[in-house]
Amino acid sequence: MSCFRIPKSILDAVEKECSNFWWGKVNGRKQLETWKSLCKPKSLGRMGFRQLESFNKALLTKQIWEIIPNLESLEARFLKARYFKHQDIMDANIGNNSSFIWRSIIWSRQLIVKGISWRVGNKKRDSDILG
């Protein structure tokens, strides 16, 4: 799940099987609660199961998060040479003949774009400023 985007149909089928395994059915009806409600956090009194599509996207986003500061890693050098030679990974396009891994990484990039922010400062770490 950390290298490829798993198709939604497969993830839905796996979630359905997990739900059936945990709760089963009686006369064609679910015994307890819906899978969605069981994926809610334990702090809300639920089971805290993971929604697989969100988990898949988070693992792929972690790949980008590891590439950004480590451009000298083997993975980063390979992807940079192939897909974003003259630009930043955040500005790279999918391209016409890109691999499934690259398309999966680009699919997850929106999470970083959504949560990224600029921090204005004097280029010192917080520990340097605070003493």
CSV table of N, CA, C and O in Angstrom, one decimal:
chain,number,residue,atom,x,y,z
A,1,MET,N,0.8,-1.2,0.0
A,1,MET,CA,0.0,0.0,0.0
A,1,MET,C,0.9,1.3,0.0
A,1,MET,O,0.3,2.3,-0.3
A,2,SER,N,2.1,1.1,0.4
A,2,SER,CA,2.9,2.3,0.4
A,2,SER,C,3.6,2.6,-0.9
A,2,SER,O,4.3,3.6,-1.1
A,3,CYS,N,3.5,1.7,-1.9
A,3,CYS,CA,4.1,1.9,-3.2
A,3,CYS,C,3.1,2.1,-4.3
A,3,CYS,O,3.4,2.8,-5.3
A,4,PHE,N,1.9,1.6,-4.2
A,4,PHE,CA,0.9,1.6,-5.3
A,4,PHE,C,-0.4,2.1,-4.8
A,4,PHE,O,-0.8,1.8,-3.6
A,5,ARG,N,-1.1,2.8,-5.7
A,5,ARG,CA,-2.5,3.1,-5.4
A,5,ARG,C,-3.4,1.9,-5.7
A,5,ARG,O,-3.4,1.4,-6.8
A,6,ILE,N,-4.0,1.4,-4.6
A,6,ILE,CA,-4.9,0.3,-4.8
A,6,ILE,C,-6.2,0.7,-5.3
A,6,ILE,O,-6.8,1.7,-4.8
A,7,PRO,N,-6.7,0.1,-6.3
A,7,PRO,CA,-8.0,0.5,-6.9
A,7,PRO,C,-9.1,0.5,-5.8
A,7,PRO,O,-9.2,-0.4,-4.9
A,8,LYS,N,-10.0,1.5,-5.9
A,8,LYS,CA,-11.1,1.6,-4.9
A,8,LYS,C,-12.0,0.4,-4.8
A,8,LYS,O,-12.4,0.0,-3.8
A,9,SER,N,-12.2,-0.3,-6.0
A,9,SER,CA,-13.0,-1.5,-6.0
A,9,SER,C,-12.4,-2.6,-5.1
A,9,SER,O,-13.1,-3.3,-4.4
A,10,ILE,N,-11.1,-2.7,-5.2
A,10,ILE,CA,-10.4,-3.7,-4.4
A,10,ILE,C,-10.5,-3.4,-2.9
A,10,ILE,O,-10.8,-4.2,-2.0
A,11,LEU,N,-10.2,-2.1,-2.6
A,11,LEU,CA,-10.3,-1.6,-1.2
A,11,LEU,C,-11.7,-1.8,-0.6
A,11,LEU,O,-11.8,-2.2,0.6
A,12,ASP,N,-12.7,-1.5,-1.4
A,12,ASP,CA,-14.1,-1.7,-0.9
A,12,ASP,C,-14.4,-3.2,-0.7
A,12,ASP,O,-15.0,-3.5,0.3
A,13,ALA,N,-13.9,-4.0,-1.5
A,13,ALA,CA,-14.1,-5.5,-1.3
A,13,ALA,C,-13.4,-6.0,-0.1
A,13,ALA,O,-14.0,-6.8,0.7
A,14,VAL,N,-12.2,-5.5,0.2
A,14,VAL,CA,-11.5,-5.9,1.4
A,14,VAL,C,-12.2,-5.4,2.6
A,14,VAL,O,-12.3,-6.1,3.6
A,15,GLU,N,-12.6,-4.1,2.6
A,15,GLU,CA,-13.4,-3.6,3.7
A,15,GLU,C,-14.7,-4.4,4.0
A,15,GLU,O,-15.0,-4.6,5.1
A,16,LYS,N,-15.3,-4.8,2.9
A,16,LYS,CA,-16.6,-5.6,3.1
A,16,LYS,C,-16.3,-6.9,3.7
A,16,LYS,O,-17.0,-7.3,4.6
A,17,GLU,N,-15.2,-7.5,3.3
A,17,GLU,CA,-14.8,-8.8,3.9
A,17,GLU,C,-14.4,-8.7,5.3
A,17,GLU,O,-14.8,-9.5,6.2
A,18,CYS,N,-13.7,-7.6,5.7
A,18,CYS,CA,-13.4,-7.4,7.1
A,18,CYS,C,-14.6,-7.1,7.9
A,18,CYS,O,-14.7,-7.7,9.0
A,19,SER,N,-15.5,-6.4,7.4
A,19,SER,CA,-16.8,-6.1,8.1
A,19,SER,C,-17.5,-7.4,8.3
A,19,SER,O,-18.0,-7.7,9.4
A,20,ASN,N,-17.6,-8.2,7.3
A,20,ASN,CA,-18.3,-9.5,7.4
A,20,ASN,C,-17.6,-10.4,8.4
A,20,ASN,O,-18.3,-11.2,9.1
A,21,PHE,N,-16.3,-10.4,8.4
A,21,PHE,CA,-15.5,-11.2,9.3
A,21,PHE,C,-15.8,-10.9,10.8
A,21,PHE,O,-16.0,-11.7,11.6
A,22,TRP,N,-15.8,-9.6,11.0
A,22,TRP,CA,-15.9,-9.1,12.4
A,22,TRP,C,-17.4,-9.2,12.9
A,22,TRP,O,-17.6,-9.5,14.1
A,23,TRP,N,-18.3,-8.9,12.0
A,23,TRP,CA,-19.7,-8.8,12.5
A,23,TRP,C,-20.6,-9.9,11.9
A,23,TRP,O,-21.7,-10.1,12.5
A,24,GLY,N,-20.3,-10.4,10.8
A,24,GLY,CA,-21.2,-11.4,10.2
A,24,GLY,C,-22.6,-10.8,9.8
A,24,GLY,O,-22.8,-9.6,10.0
A,25,LYS,N,-23.4,-11.7,9.4
A,25,LYS,CA,-24.8,-11.3,9.0
A,25,LYS,C,-25.7,-12.3,9.6
A,25,LYS,O,-25.5,-13.5,9.7
A,26,VAL,N,-26.9,-11.8,10.0
A,26,VAL,CA,-28.0,-12.7,10.5
A,26,VAL,C,-29.2,-12.4,9.6
A,26,VAL,O,-29.6,-11.2,9.6
A,27,ASN,N,-29.6,-13.4,8.9
A,27,ASN,CA,-30.8,-13.2,8.0
A,27,ASN,C,-30.5,-12.1,7.0
A,27,ASN,O,-31.4,-11.4,6.7
A,28,GLY,N,-29.3,-12.0,6.5
A,28,GLY,CA,-29.0,-11.0,5.5
A,28,GLY,C,-28.8,-9.6,6.0
A,28,GLY,O,-28.6,-8.7,5.3
A,29,ARG,N,-28.9,-9.4,7.4
A,29,ARG,CA,-28.7,-8.1,8.0
A,29,ARG,C,-27.5,-8.1,8.8
A,29,ARG,O,-27.2,-9.0,9.5
A,30,LYS,N,-26.8,-6.9,8.9
A,30,LYS,CA,-25.7,-6.8,9.8
A,30,LYS,C,-26.1,-6.8,11.2
A,30,LYS,O,-27.2,-6.3,11.6
A,31,GLN,N,-25.3,-7.5,12.0
A,31,GLN,CA,-25.7,-7.6,13.4
A,31,GLN,C,-25.5,-6.3,14.2
A,31,GLN,O,-26.3,-6.0,15.0
A,32,LEU,N,-24.4,-5.6,14.0
A,32,LEU,CA,-24.1,-4.4,14.8
A,32,LEU,C,-24.2,-3.2,14.0
A,32,LEU,O,-25.2,-2.8,13.5
A,33,GLU,N,-23.1,-2.5,13.9
A,33,GLU,CA,-23.0,-1.2,13.3
A,33,GLU,C,-22.4,-1.2,11.9
A,33,GLU,O,-21.8,-2.2,11.5
A,34,THR,N,-22.5,-0.1,11.2
A,34,THR,CA,-21.9,-0.1,9.8
A,34,THR,C,-20.4,0.0,9.9
A,34,THR,O,-19.8,0.4,11.0
A,35,TRP,N,-19.7,-0.4,8.9
A,35,TRP,CA,-18.2,-0.3,8.8
A,35,TRP,C,-17.7,1.1,9.0
A,35,TRP,O,-16.8,1.4,9.7
A,36,LYS,N,-18.4,2.1,8.4
A,36,LYS,CA,-18.0,3.5,8.5
A,36,LYS,C,-18.0,3.9,10.0
A,36,LYS,O,-17.1,4.6,10.4
A,37,SER,N,-19.0,3.5,10.7
A,37,SER,CA,-19.1,4.0,12.1
A,37,SER,C,-18.0,3.3,12.9
A,37,SER,O,-17.5,3.8,13.9
A,38,LEU,N,-17.6,2.1,12.6
A,38,LEU,CA,-16.5,1.4,13.3
A,38,LEU,C,-15.2,1.9,13.0
A,38,LEU,O,-14.2,1.7,13.7
A,39,CYS,N,-15.0,2.7,11.9
A,39,CYS,CA,-13.8,3.3,11.5
A,39,CYS,C,-13.5,4.6,12.3
A,39,CYS,O,-12.5,5.2,12.2
A,40,LYS,N,-14.5,5.1,13.0
A,40,LYS,CA,-14.4,6.3,13.8
A,40,LYS,C,-13.4,6.0,15.0
A,40,LYS,O,-13.3,4.9,15.4
A,41,PRO,N,-12.8,7.0,15.5
A,41,PRO,CA,-11.8,6.8,16.6
A,41,PRO,C,-12.3,6.2,17.8
A,41,PRO,O,-13.5,6.3,18.2
A,42,LYS,N,-11.3,5.5,18.5
A,42,LYS,CA,-11.7,4.9,19.8
A,42,LYS,C,-12.1,5.9,20.8
A,42,LYS,O,-12.9,5.6,21.7
A,43,SER,N,-11.6,7.2,20.7
A,43,SER,CA,-12.0,8.2,21.6
A,43,SER,C,-13.5,8.5,21.5
A,43,SER,O,-14.1,9.1,22.5
A,44,LEU,N,-14.1,8.2,20.4
A,44,LEU,CA,-15.6,8.4,20.3
A,44,LEU,C,-16.3,7.1,20.6
A,44,LEU,O,-17.5,7.0,20.3
A,45,GLY,N,-15.7,6.1,21.2
A,45,GLY,CA,-16.3,4.9,21.6
A,45,GLY,C,-16.5,3.9,20.4
A,45,GLY,O,-17.2,2.9,20.5
A,46,ARG,N,-15.7,4.1,19.4
A,46,ARG,CA,-15.8,3.1,18.2
A,46,ARG,C,-14.5,2.3,18.3
A,46,ARG,O,-13.7,2.3,19.1
A,47,MET,N,-14.3,1.5,17.2
A,47,MET,CA,-13.2,0.5,17.1
A,47,MET,C,-11.9,1.1,16.6
A,47,MET,O,-10.8,0.6,16.8
A,48,GLY,N,-12.0,2.2,15.8
A,48,GLY,CA,-10.8,2.8,15.3
A,48,GLY,C,-10.2,2.1,14.1
A,48,GLY,O,-9.0,2.2,13.9
A,49,PHE,N,-11.0,1.3,13.4
A,49,PHE,CA,-10.4,0.6,12.2
A,49,PHE,C,-10.1,1.7,11.2
A,49,PHE,O,-10.6,2.8,11.1
A,50,ARG,N,-9.2,1.3,10.3
A,50,ARG,CA,-8.7,2.3,9.3
A,50,ARG,C,-9.6,2.1,8.0
A,50,ARG,O,-9.9,1.0,7.6
A,51,GLN,N,-9.9,3.3,7.4
A,51,GLN,CA,-10.5,3.2,6.1
A,51,GLN,C,-9.3,3.1,5.1
A,51,GLN,O,-8.4,3.9,5.1
A,52,LEU,N,-9.4,2.0,4.3
A,52,LEU,CA,-8.2,1.6,3.6
A,52,LEU,C,-7.8,2.6,2.5
A,52,LEU,O,-6.6,2.8,2.3
A,53,GLU,N,-8.7,3.3,1.9
A,53,GLU,CA,-8.4,4.3,0.9
A,53,GLU,C,-7.6,5.4,1.5
A,53,GLU,O,-6.6,5.8,0.9
A,54,SER,N,-8.0,5.9,2.6
A,54,SER,CA,-7.3,7.0,3.3
A,54,SER,C,-5.9,6.5,3.8
A,54,SER,O,-4.9,7.2,3.7
A,55,PHE,N,-5.8,5.3,4.3
A,55,PHE,CA,-4.6,4.7,4.7
A,55,PHE,C,-3.6,4.6,3.5
A,55,PHE,O,-2.4,4.9,3.7
A,56,ASN,N,-4.1,4.1,2.4
A,56,ASN,CA,-3.3,4.0,1.2
A,56,ASN,C,-2.8,5.3,0.8
A,56,ASN,O,-1.6,5.5,0.5
A,57,LYS,N,-3.6,6.3,0.8
A,57,LYS,CA,-3.2,7.7,0.4
A,57,LYS,C,-2.1,8.2,1.4
A,57,LYS,O,-1.1,8.8,1.0
A,58,ALA,N,-2.3,8.0,2.6
A,58,ALA,CA,-1.4,8.5,3.6
A,58,ALA,C,0.0,7.8,3.5
A,58,ALA,O,1.0,8.5,3.6
A,59,LEU,N,0.0,6.5,3.2
A,59,LEU,CA,1.3,5.8,3.0
A,59,LEU,C,2.0,6.3,1.8
A,59,LEU,O,3.3,6.5,1.8
A,60,LEU,N,1.3,6.6,0.7
A,60,LEU,CA,1.9,7.1,-0.5
A,60,LEU,C,2.4,8.6,-0.3
A,60,LEU,O,3.4,9.0,-0.8
A,61,THR,N,1.7,9.3,0.5
A,61,THR,CA,2.1,10.7,0.8
A,61,THR,C,3.4,10.7,1.6
A,61,THR,O,4.2,11.6,1.4
A,62,LYS,N,3.5,9.7,2.4
A,62,LYS,CA,4.8,9.6,3.2
A,62,LYS,C,6.0,9.4,2.3
A,62,LYS,O,7.1,9.9,2.6
A,63,GLN,N,5.8,8.8,1.1
A,63,GLN,CA,6.9,8.6,0.1
A,63,GLN,C,7.4,10.0,-0.3
A,63,GLN,O,8.6,10.2,-0.4
A,64,ILE,N,6.4,10.9,-0.6
A,64,ILE,CA,6.8,12.2,-1.1
A,64,ILE,C,7.5,13.0,0.1
A,64,ILE,O,8.5,13.6,-0.1
A,65,TRP,N,6.9,12.8,1.3
A,65,TRP,CA,7.5,13.5,2.5
A,65,TRP,C,8.9,13.1,2.7
A,65,TRP,O,9.7,13.8,3.2
A,66,GLU,N,9.2,11.8,2.4
A,66,GLU,CA,10.6,11.4,2.5
A,66,GLU,C,11.5,11.8,1.4
A,66,GLU,O,12.7,12.0,1.6
A,67,ILE,N,11.0,12.1,0.2
A,67,ILE,CA,11.8,12.5,-0.9
A,67,ILE,C,12.2,14.0,-0.8
A,67,ILE,O,13.3,14.3,-1.1
A,68,ILE,N,11.3,14.8,-0.3
A,68,ILE,CA,11.5,16.3,-0.3
A,68,ILE,C,12.8,16.6,0.4
A,68,ILE,O,13.6,17.3,-0.2
A,69,PRO,N,13.1,16.2,1.6
A,69,PRO,CA,14.3,16.6,2.3
A,69,PRO,C,15.5,15.7,1.9
A,69,PRO,O,16.7,16.0,2.2
A,70,ASN,N,15.3,14.5,1.3
A,70,ASN,CA,16.4,13.6,1.0
A,70,ASN,C,16.5,13.4,-0.5
A,70,ASN,O,16.4,12.3,-1.0
A,71,LEU,N,16.9,14.5,-1.2
A,71,LEU,CA,17.0,14.4,-2.7
A,71,LEU,C,18.2,13.6,-3.1
A,71,LEU,O,18.4,13.3,-4.3
A,72,GLU,N,19.1,13.2,-2.2
A,72,GLU,CA,20.2,12.3,-2.6
A,72,GLU,C,20.0,10.8,-2.4
A,72,GLU,O,20.8,10.0,-2.7
A,73,SER,N,18.8,10.5,-1.9
A,73,SER,CA,18.5,9.1,-1.7
A,73,SER,C,18.3,8.4,-3.1
A,73,SER,O,18.1,9.1,-4.1
A,74,LEU,N,18.5,7.1,-3.1
A,74,LEU,CA,18.4,6.4,-4.4
A,74,LEU,C,17.0,6.6,-5.0
A,74,LEU,O,16.9,6.9,-6.2
A,75,GLU,N,15.9,6.5,-4.2
A,75,GLU,CA,14.6,6.7,-4.8
A,75,GLU,C,14.4,8.1,-5.3
A,75,GLU,O,13.9,8.2,-6.4
A,76,ALA,N,14.8,9.1,-4.6
A,76,ALA,CA,14.7,10.5,-5.1
A,76,ALA,C,15.5,10.7,-6.3
A,76,ALA,O,15.0,11.4,-7.3
A,77,ARG,N,16.7,10.2,-6.4
A,77,ARG,CA,17.5,10.4,-7.6
A,77,ARG,C,16.9,9.8,-8.8
A,77,ARG,O,16.9,10.4,-9.9
A,78,PHE,N,16.4,8.6,-8.6
A,78,PHE,CA,15.7,7.9,-9.7
A,78,PHE,C,14.5,8.6,-10.2
A,78,PHE,O,14.4,8.9,-11.4
A,79,LEU,N,13.6,9.0,-9.3
A,79,LEU,CA,12.4,9.7,-9.7
A,79,LEU,C,12.7,11.1,-10.3
A,79,LEU,O,12.1,11.5,-11.2
A,80,LYS,N,13.6,11.8,-9.7
A,80,LYS,CA,14.0,13.1,-10.2
A,80,LYS,C,14.5,13.0,-11.6
A,80,LYS,O,14.1,13.8,-12.5
A,81,ALA,N,15.4,12.0,-11.9
A,81,ALA,CA,16.0,11.9,-13.2
A,81,ALA,C,14.9,11.5,-14.3
A,81,ALA,O,14.9,11.9,-15.4
A,82,ARG,N,13.9,10.8,-13.8
A,82,ARG,CA,12.9,10.3,-14.7
A,82,ARG,C,11.7,11.2,-14.9
A,82,ARG,O,11.2,11.4,-16.0
A,83,TYR,N,11.3,11.9,-13.8
A,83,TYR,CA,10.0,12.6,-13.8
A,83,TYR,C,10.0,14.1,-13.5
A,83,TYR,O,9.2,14.8,-13.9
A,84,PHE,N,11.0,14.6,-12.7
A,84,PHE,CA,11.0,16.0,-12.4
A,84,PHE,C,12.4,16.5,-12.4
A,84,PHE,O,12.9,17.1,-11.5
A,85,LYS,N,13.1,16.3,-13.6
A,85,LYS,CA,14.5,16.7,-13.7
A,85,LYS,C,14.8,18.2,-13.5
A,85,LYS,O,15.7,18.6,-12.8
A,86,HIS,N,13.9,19.1,-14.0
A,86,HIS,CA,14.2,20.5,-13.9
A,86,HIS,C,13.2,21.2,-13.1
A,86,HIS,O,13.0,22.4,-13.3
A,87,GLN,N,12.6,20.6,-12.2
A,87,GLN,CA,11.6,21.2,-11.3
A,87,GLN,C,11.5,20.5,-10.0
A,87,GLN,O,12.2,19.5,-9.7
A,88,ASP,N,10.6,21.0,-9.1
A,88,ASP,CA,10.4,20.4,-7.8
A,88,ASP,C,9.4,19.3,-7.9
A,88,ASP,O,8.5,19.3,-8.8
A,89,ILE,N,9.4,18.4,-7.0
A,89,ILE,CA,8.5,17.3,-7.0
A,89,ILE,C,7.0,17.8,-6.9
A,89,ILE,O,6.1,17.2,-7.4
A,90,MET,N,6.8,18.9,-6.2
A,90,MET,CA,5.5,19.4,-6.0
A,90,MET,C,4.9,20.1,-7.3
A,90,MET,O,3.7,20.3,-7.4
A,91,ASP,N,5.8,20.4,-8.2
A,91,ASP,CA,5.4,21.0,-9.5
A,91,ASP,C,5.4,20.0,-10.6
A,91,ASP,O,5.0,20.3,-11.7
A,92,ALA,N,5.8,18.8,-10.4
A,92,ALA,CA,6.0,17.8,-11.5
A,92,ALA,C,4.6,17.3,-12.0
A,92,ALA,O,3.6,17.3,-11.3
A,93,ASN,N,4.6,17.0,-13.3
A,93,ASN,CA,3.4,16.5,-13.9
A,93,ASN,C,3.4,14.9,-14.0
A,93,ASN,O,4.5,14.3,-13.8
A,94,ILE,N,2.3,14.4,-14.3
A,94,ILE,CA,2.2,12.9,-14.4
A,94,ILE,C,3.0,12.5,-15.7
A,94,ILE,O,3.7,11.5,-15.6
A,95,GLY,N,2.8,13.1,-16.8
A,95,GLY,CA,3.5,12.8,-18.0
A,95,GLY,C,2.7,11.7,-18.8
A,95,GLY,O,1.7,11.1,-18.3
A,96,ASN,N,3.1,11.5,-20.0
A,96,ASN,CA,2.4,10.5,-20.9
A,96,ASN,C,2.7,9.1,-20.6
A,96,ASN,O,1.9,8.2,-20.7
A,97,ASN,N,4.0,8.8,-20.4
A,97,ASN,CA,4.4,7.4,-20.3
A,97,ASN,C,5.0,7.1,-18.9
A,97,ASN,O,6.0,6.5,-18.7
A,98,SER,N,4.2,7.5,-17.8
A,98,SER,CA,4.7,7.4,-16.5
A,98,SER,C,4.4,6.0,-15.9
A,98,SER,O,3.4,5.4,-16.3
A,99,SER,N,5.1,5.6,-14.9
A,99,SER,CA,4.9,4.3,-14.3
A,99,SER,C,3.7,4.4,-13.3
A,99,SER,O,3.3,5.5,-12.9
A,100,PHE,N,3.2,3.2,-12.9
A,100,PHE,CA,2.1,3.2,-12.0
A,100,PHE,C,2.5,3.7,-10.6
A,100,PHE,O,1.7,4.4,-9.9
A,101,ILE,N,3.8,3.5,-10.3
A,101,ILE,CA,4.3,4.0,-9.0
A,101,ILE,C,4.2,5.6,-9.0
A,101,ILE,O,3.8,6.2,-8.1
A,102,TRP,N,4.7,6.2,-10.1
A,102,TRP,CA,4.7,7.6,-10.2
A,102,TRP,C,3.3,8.2,-10.2
A,102,TRP,O,3.0,9.2,-9.5
A,103,ARG,N,2.4,7.6,-10.9
A,103,ARG,CA,1.0,8.0,-10.9
A,103,ARG,C,0.4,7.9,-9.5
A,103,ARG,O,-0.4,8.7,-9.1
A,104,SER,N,0.8,6.9,-8.8
A,104,SER,CA,0.2,6.7,-7.5
A,104,SER,C,0.8,7.8,-6.5
A,104,SER,O,0.0,8.3,-5.7
A,105,ILE,N,2.0,8.1,-6.6
A,105,ILE,CA,2.6,9.2,-5.8
A,105,ILE,C,2.0,10.5,-6.1
A,105,ILE,O,1.6,11.3,-5.2
A,106,ILE,N,1.8,10.8,-7.4
A,106,ILE,CA,1.2,12.1,-7.8
A,106,ILE,C,-0.3,12.1,-7.2
A,106,ILE,O,-0.7,13.2,-6.8
A,107,TRP,N,-1.0,11.0,-7.2
A,107,TRP,CA,-2.4,11.0,-6.7
A,107,TRP,C,-2.4,11.4,-5.3
A,107,TRP,O,-3.3,12.1,-4.8
A,108,SER,N,-1.4,11.0,-4.5
A,108,SER,CA,-1.4,11.3,-3.1
A,108,SER,C,-0.8,12.7,-2.7
A,108,SER,O,-1.0,13.1,-1.6
A,109,ARG,N,-0.2,13.3,-3.7
A,109,ARG,CA,0.5,14.6,-3.5
A,109,ARG,C,-0.5,15.7,-3.0
A,109,ARG,O,-0.1,16.6,-2.2
A,110,GLN,N,-1.8,15.6,-3.3
A,110,GLN,CA,-2.7,16.6,-2.9
A,110,GLN,C,-2.8,16.7,-1.4
A,110,GLN,O,-3.2,17.8,-0.9
A,111,LEU,N,-2.5,15.7,-0.6
A,111,LEU,CA,-2.6,15.8,0.8
A,111,LEU,C,-1.5,16.8,1.3
A,111,LEU,O,-1.7,17.6,2.2
A,112,ILE,N,-0.3,16.7,0.7
A,112,ILE,CA,0.7,17.6,1.1
A,112,ILE,C,0.4,19.1,0.7
A,112,ILE,O,0.5,20.0,1.5
A,113,VAL,N,-0.1,19.2,-0.5
A,113,VAL,CA,-0.5,20.5,-1.0
A,113,VAL,C,-1.6,21.1,-0.1
A,113,VAL,O,-1.5,22.3,0.2
A,114,LYS,N,-2.5,20.3,0.3
A,114,LYS,CA,-3.6,20.8,1.2
A,114,LYS,C,-3.1,21.2,2.5
A,114,LYS,O,-3.6,22.1,3.1
A,115,GLY,N,-2.1,20.5,3.1
A,115,GLY,CA,-1.7,20.8,4.4
A,115,GLY,C,-0.4,21.6,4.6
A,115,GLY,O,0.0,22.0,5.7
A,116,ILE,N,0.3,21.9,3.5
A,116,ILE,CA,1.5,22.6,3.5
A,116,ILE,C,1.3,24.1,3.8
A,116,ILE,O,0.3,24.7,3.4
A,117,SER,N,2.2,24.7,4.5
A,117,SER,CA,2.1,26.2,4.8
A,117,SER,C,3.5,26.7,4.9
A,117,SER,O,4.5,26.0,5.2
A,118,TRP,N,3.6,28.0,4.6
A,118,TRP,CA,4.9,28.7,4.7
A,118,TRP,C,5.0,29.3,6.1
A,118,TRP,O,4.1,29.7,6.7
A,119,ARG,N,6.2,29.2,6.7
A,119,ARG,CA,6.5,29.8,8.0
A,119,ARG,C,7.5,30.9,7.8
A,119,ARG,O,8.6,30.7,7.4
A,120,VAL,N,7.0,32.1,8.2
A,120,VAL,CA,7.9,33.3,8.1
A,120,VAL,C,8.8,33.3,9.3
A,120,VAL,O,8.4,33.1,10.5
A,121,GLY,N,10.1,33.5,9.1
A,121,GLY,CA,11.0,33.5,10.2
A,121,GLY,C,12.4,34.0,9.8
A,121,GLY,O,12.5,34.6,8.7
A,122,ASN,N,13.4,33.8,10.7
A,122,ASN,CA,14.7,34.3,10.4
A,122,ASN,C,15.7,33.2,10.0
A,122,ASN,O,16.9,33.3,10.3
A,123,LYS,N,15.2,32.0,9.6
A,123,LYS,CA,15.9,30.9,9.1
A,123,LYS,C,16.6,30.2,10.3
A,123,LYS,O,17.5,29.4,10.1
A,124,LYS,N,16.2,30.4,11.5
A,124,LYS,CA,16.8,29.7,12.7
A,124,LYS,C,15.8,28.7,13.2
A,124,LYS,O,14.6,29.0,13.1
A,125,ARG,N,16.3,27.7,13.8
A,125,ARG,CA,15.4,26.7,14.4
A,125,ARG,C,14.8,27.3,15.6
A,125,ARG,O,15.3,28.2,16.3
A,126,ASP,N,13.6,26.8,16.0
A,126,ASP,CA,12.9,27.2,17.2
A,126,ASP,C,13.8,27.1,18.5
A,126,ASP,O,13.8,28.0,19.3
A,127,SER,N,14.6,26.0,18.5
A,127,SER,CA,15.4,25.8,19.7
A,127,SER,C,16.5,26.9,19.8
A,127,SER,O,16.9,27.3,20.9
A,128,ASP,N,17.0,27.4,18.6
A,128,ASP,CA,18.0,28.5,18.6
A,128,ASP,C,17.3,29.8,19.1
A,128,ASP,O,18.0,30.6,19.8
A,129,ILE,N,16.1,30.0,18.7
A,129,ILE,CA,15.4,31.3,19.1
A,129,ILE,C,15.0,31.3,20.6
A,129,ILE,O,15.2,32.2,21.3
A,130,LEU,N,14.5,30.1,21.0
A,130,LEU,CA,14.1,30.0,22.4
A,130,LEU,C,15.2,30.0,23.4
A,130,LEU,O,15.0,30.2,24.6
A,131,GLY,N,16.4,29.7,23.0
A,131,GLY,CA,17.5,29.7,23.9
A,131,GLY,C,17.9,28.4,24.3
A,131,GLY,O,18.6,28.0,25.1
